[in-house]
Short mmCIF file of C-alpha atoms in Angstrom, two decimals:
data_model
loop_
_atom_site.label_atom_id
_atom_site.label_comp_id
_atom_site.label_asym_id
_atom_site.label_seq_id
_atom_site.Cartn_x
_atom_site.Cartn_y
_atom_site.Cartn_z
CA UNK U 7 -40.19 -9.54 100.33
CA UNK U 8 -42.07 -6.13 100.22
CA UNK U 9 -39.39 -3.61 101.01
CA UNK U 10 -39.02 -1.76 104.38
CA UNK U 11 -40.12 1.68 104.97
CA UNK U 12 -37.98 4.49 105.25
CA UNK U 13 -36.45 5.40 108.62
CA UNK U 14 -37.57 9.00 109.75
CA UNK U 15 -34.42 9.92 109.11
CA UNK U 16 -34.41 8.56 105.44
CA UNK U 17 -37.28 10.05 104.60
CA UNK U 18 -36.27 13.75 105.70
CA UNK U 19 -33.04 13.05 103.47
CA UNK U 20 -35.22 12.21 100.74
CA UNK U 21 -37.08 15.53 101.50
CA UNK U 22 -33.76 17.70 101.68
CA UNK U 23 -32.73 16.12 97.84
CA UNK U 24 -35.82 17.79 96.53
CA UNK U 25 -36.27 21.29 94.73
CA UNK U 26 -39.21 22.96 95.76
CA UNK U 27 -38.55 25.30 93.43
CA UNK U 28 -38.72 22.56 90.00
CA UNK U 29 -41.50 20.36 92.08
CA UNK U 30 -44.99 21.27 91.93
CA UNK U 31 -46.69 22.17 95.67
CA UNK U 32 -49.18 19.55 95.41
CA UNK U 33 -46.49 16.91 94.54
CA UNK U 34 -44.14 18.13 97.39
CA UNK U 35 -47.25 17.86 99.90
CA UNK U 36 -47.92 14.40 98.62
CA UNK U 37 -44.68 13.10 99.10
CA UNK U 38 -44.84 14.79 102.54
CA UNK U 39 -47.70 12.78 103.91
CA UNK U 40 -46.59 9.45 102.50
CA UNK U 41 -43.48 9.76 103.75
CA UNK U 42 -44.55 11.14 107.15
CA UNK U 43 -47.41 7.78 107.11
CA UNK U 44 -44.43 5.09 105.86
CA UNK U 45 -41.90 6.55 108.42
CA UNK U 46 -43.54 7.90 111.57
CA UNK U 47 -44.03 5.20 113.99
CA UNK U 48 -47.81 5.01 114.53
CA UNK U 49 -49.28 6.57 111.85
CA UNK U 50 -52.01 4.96 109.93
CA UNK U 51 -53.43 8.13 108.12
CA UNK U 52 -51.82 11.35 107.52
CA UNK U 53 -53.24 15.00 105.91
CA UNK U 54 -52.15 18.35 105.79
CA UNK U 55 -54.98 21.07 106.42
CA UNK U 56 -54.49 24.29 104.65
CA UNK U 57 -56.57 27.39 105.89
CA UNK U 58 -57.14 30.50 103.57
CA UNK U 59 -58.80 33.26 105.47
CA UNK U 60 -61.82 31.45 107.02
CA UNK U 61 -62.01 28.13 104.44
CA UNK U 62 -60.04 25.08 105.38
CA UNK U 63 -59.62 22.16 103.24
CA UNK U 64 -57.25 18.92 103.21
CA UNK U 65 -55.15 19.55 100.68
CA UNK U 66 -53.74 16.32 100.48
CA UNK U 67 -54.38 13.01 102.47
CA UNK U 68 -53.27 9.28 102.66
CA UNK U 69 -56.59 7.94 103.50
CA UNK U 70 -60.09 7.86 104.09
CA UNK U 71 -60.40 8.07 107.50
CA UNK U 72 -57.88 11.34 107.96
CA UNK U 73 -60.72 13.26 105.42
CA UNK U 74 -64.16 12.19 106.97
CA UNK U 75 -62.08 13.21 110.45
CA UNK U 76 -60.86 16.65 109.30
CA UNK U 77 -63.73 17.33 107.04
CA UNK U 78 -65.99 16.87 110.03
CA UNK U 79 -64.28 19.38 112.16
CA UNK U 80 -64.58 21.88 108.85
CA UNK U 81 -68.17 21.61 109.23
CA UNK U 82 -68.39 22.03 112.71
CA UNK U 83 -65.54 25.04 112.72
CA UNK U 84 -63.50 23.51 115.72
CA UNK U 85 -61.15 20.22 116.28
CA UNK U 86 -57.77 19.45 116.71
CA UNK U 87 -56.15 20.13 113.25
CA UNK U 88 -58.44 23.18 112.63
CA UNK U 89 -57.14 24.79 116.11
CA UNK U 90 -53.75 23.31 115.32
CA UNK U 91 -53.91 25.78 112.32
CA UNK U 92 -55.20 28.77 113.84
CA UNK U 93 -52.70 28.81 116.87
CA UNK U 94 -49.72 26.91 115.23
CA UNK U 95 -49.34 24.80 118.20
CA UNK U 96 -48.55 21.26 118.53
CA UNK U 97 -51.93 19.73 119.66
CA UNK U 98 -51.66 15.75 120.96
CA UNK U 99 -54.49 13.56 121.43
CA UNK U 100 -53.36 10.78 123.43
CA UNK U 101 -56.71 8.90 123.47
CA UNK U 102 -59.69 9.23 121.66
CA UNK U 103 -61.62 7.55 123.98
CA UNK U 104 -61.35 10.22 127.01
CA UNK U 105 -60.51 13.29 125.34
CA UNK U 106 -62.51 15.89 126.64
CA UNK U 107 -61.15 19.02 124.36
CA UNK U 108 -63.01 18.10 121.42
CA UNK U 109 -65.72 15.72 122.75
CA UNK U 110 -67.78 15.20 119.65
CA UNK U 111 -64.96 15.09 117.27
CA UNK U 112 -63.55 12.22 119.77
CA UNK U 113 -66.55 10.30 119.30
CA UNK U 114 -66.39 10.68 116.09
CA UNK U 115 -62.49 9.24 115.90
CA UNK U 116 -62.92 6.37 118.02
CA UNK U 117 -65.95 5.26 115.59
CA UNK U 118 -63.68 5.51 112.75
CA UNK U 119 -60.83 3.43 114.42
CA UNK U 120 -58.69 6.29 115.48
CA UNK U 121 -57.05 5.90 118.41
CA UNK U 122 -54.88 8.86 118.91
CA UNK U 123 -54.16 11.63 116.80
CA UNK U 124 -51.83 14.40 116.52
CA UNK U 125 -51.91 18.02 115.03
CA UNK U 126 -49.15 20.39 113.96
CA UNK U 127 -49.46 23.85 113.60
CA UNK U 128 -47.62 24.88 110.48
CA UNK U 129 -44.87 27.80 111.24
CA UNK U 130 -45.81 30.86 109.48
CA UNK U 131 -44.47 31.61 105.96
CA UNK U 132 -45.88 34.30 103.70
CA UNK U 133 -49.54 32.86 103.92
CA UNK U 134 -48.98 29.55 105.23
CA UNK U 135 -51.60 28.49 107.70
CA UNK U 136 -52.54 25.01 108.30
CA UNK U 137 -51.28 21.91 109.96
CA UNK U 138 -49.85 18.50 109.50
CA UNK U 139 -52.31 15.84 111.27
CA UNK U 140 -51.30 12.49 112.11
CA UNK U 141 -53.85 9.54 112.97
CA UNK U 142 -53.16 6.20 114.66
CA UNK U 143 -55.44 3.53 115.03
CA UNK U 144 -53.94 2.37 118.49
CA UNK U 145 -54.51 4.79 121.59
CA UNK U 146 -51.07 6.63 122.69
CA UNK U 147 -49.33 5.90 119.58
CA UNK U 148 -47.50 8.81 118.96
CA UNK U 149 -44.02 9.24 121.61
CA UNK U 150 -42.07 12.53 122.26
CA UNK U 151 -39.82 11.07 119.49
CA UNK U 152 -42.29 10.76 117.03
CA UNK U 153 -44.07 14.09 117.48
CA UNK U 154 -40.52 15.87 117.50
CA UNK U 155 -39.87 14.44 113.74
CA UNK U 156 -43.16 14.91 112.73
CA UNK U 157 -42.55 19.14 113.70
CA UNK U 158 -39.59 18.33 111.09
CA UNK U 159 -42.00 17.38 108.37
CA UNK U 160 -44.16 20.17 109.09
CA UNK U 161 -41.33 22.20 108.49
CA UNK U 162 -41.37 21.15 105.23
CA UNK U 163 -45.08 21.21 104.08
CA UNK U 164 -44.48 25.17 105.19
CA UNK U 165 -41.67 25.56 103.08
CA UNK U 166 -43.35 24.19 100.07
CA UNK U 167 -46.26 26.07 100.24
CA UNK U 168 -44.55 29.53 100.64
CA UNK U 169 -41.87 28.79 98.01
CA UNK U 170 -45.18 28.05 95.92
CA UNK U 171 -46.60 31.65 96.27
CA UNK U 172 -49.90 29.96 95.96
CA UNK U 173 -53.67 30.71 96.03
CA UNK U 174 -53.57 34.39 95.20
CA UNK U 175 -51.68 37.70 94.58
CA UNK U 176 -48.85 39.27 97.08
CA UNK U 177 -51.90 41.58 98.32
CA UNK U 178 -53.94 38.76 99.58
CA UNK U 179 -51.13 37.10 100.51
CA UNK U 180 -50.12 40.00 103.00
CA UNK U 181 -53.69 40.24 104.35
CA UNK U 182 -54.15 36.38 105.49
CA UNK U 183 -50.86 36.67 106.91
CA UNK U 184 -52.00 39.99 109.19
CA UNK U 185 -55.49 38.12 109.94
CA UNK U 186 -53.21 34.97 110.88
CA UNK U 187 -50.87 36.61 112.95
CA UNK U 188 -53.83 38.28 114.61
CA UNK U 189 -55.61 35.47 115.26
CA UNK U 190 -52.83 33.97 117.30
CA UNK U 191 -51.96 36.70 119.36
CA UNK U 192 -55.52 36.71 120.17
CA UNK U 193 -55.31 33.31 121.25
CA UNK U 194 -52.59 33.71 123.43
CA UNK U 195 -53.91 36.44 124.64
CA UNK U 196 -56.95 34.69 126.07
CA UNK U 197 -55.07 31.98 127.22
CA UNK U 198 -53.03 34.26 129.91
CA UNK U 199 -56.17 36.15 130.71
CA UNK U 200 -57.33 32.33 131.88
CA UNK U 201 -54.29 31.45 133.29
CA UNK U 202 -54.43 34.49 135.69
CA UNK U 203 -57.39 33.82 136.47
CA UNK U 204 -57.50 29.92 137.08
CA UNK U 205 -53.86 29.77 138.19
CA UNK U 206 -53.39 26.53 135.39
CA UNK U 207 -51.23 25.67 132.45
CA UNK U 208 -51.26 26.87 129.31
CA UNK U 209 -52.26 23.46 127.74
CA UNK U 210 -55.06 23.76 130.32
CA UNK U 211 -55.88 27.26 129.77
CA UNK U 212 -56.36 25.94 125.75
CA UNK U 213 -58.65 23.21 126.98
CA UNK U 214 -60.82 25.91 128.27
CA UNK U 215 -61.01 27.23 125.26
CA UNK U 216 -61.81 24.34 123.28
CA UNK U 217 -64.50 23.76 125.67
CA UNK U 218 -65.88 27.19 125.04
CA UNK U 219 -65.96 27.09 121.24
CA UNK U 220 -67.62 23.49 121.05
CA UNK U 221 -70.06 24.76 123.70
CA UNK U 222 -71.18 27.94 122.14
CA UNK U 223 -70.38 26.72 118.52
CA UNK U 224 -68.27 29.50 117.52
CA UNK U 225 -64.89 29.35 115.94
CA UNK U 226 -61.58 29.51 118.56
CA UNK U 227 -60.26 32.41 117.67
CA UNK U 228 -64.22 34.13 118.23
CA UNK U 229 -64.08 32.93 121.54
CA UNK U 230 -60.50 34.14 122.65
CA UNK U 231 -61.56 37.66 121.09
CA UNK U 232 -65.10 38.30 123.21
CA UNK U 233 -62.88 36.60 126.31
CA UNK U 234 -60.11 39.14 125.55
CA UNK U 235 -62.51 42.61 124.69
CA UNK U 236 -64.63 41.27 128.20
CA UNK U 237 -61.02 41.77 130.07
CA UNK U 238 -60.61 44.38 128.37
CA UNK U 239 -63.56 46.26 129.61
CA UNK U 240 -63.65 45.59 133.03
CA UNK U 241 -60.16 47.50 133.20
CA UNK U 242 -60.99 50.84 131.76
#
């Protein structure tokens, strides 16, 4: 008999045994997903995106499908994990099949065989910006449970990549950091200005956004910052 996976439980023990500081990044991240793939009920595919100033990549991933799905939104500069990483929110896709945030990117999931999908913003360490995605082949496969460990993991990828000190000097370092922070207080920014002004969520204030980027084919946090200097304006 092949043996079971690892509870989520299990596998965050296993985490908490290892030194980040003796284990290469790339290892750590590794284990990460394929732990976070075996564990998490409902995940198929798993990657973590990791954003230096404007260049994303998927710095590790468990399957095909997770890199033709994140390297698409790369191309296109907006999607689910991509805004996951710029806001460090928790972004769920329930279903592929009527998500209406990232339309083309949708499309382009339910042709693969995703189903649902799930993005974590990674908490800011040092320079740490990116996210954790999760992809599930059936729709609305991810519960509150599930996306409340995953967070957990996602803890961990950020831990392991500031303990790394990766990807360039303590100058550079400082400056994506700034240019992070930025970006998401620009976000929110935008978001309240649209709250105010539609009297709706914040989750539906974000949808907005989304909308806007894929419409006009500029990046999220481009969008929030002409939305936020327009405000601006009209109050002086």
């Amino acid at each position: 008999m092949a043996p079971l996976p690892p509870t989520p439980h299990e596998a965050l023990a296993e985490l908490g045994r290892l030194r980040l500081d003796e284990t290469g990044v790339d290892e750590v991240l590794q284990l990460i997903a394929d732990l976070a793939r075996r564990s998490l009920r409902g995940a198929s595919e798993v990657s973590v995106t990791l954003l230096r100033g404007s260049d994303p990549q998927s710095v590790v991933v468990t399957g095909d499908r997770a890199l033709l799905l994140d390297e698409w939104q790369y191309r296109q500069a907006h999607g689910p994990c991509l805004d996951a990483s710029i806001t460090g929110d928790t972004l769920i896709v329930a279903d592929t099949g009527t998500e209406e945030r990232w339309p083309a990117w949708a499309s382009r999931a339910v042709d693969a065989g995703v189903g649902s999908a799930v993005a974590i913003g990674l908490p800011i360490q040092e320079a740490v910006v990116g996210a954790l995605n999760l992809y599930g082949t059936a729709r609305h496969a991810f519960d509150a449970e599930t996306v409340e460990l995953a967070q957990t993991f996602a803890a961990y990828a950020a831990v392991a990549l500031a303990n790394a000190h990766l990807y360039a000097s303590a100058t550079t370092l400082a400056a994506q950091m700034r240019t992070a922070m930025e970006s998401r207080a620009v976000i929110e920014q935008a978001k309240g200005i649209i709250m105010g002004q539609r009297r709706c969520t914040a989750d539906e204030a974000f949808g907005i956004l989304a909308t806007l980027s894929q419409h006009s084919n500029r990046r999220l946090r481009d969008v929030a910052a002409a939305l936020v200097g327009r405000a601006t304006a009209g109050t002086r």
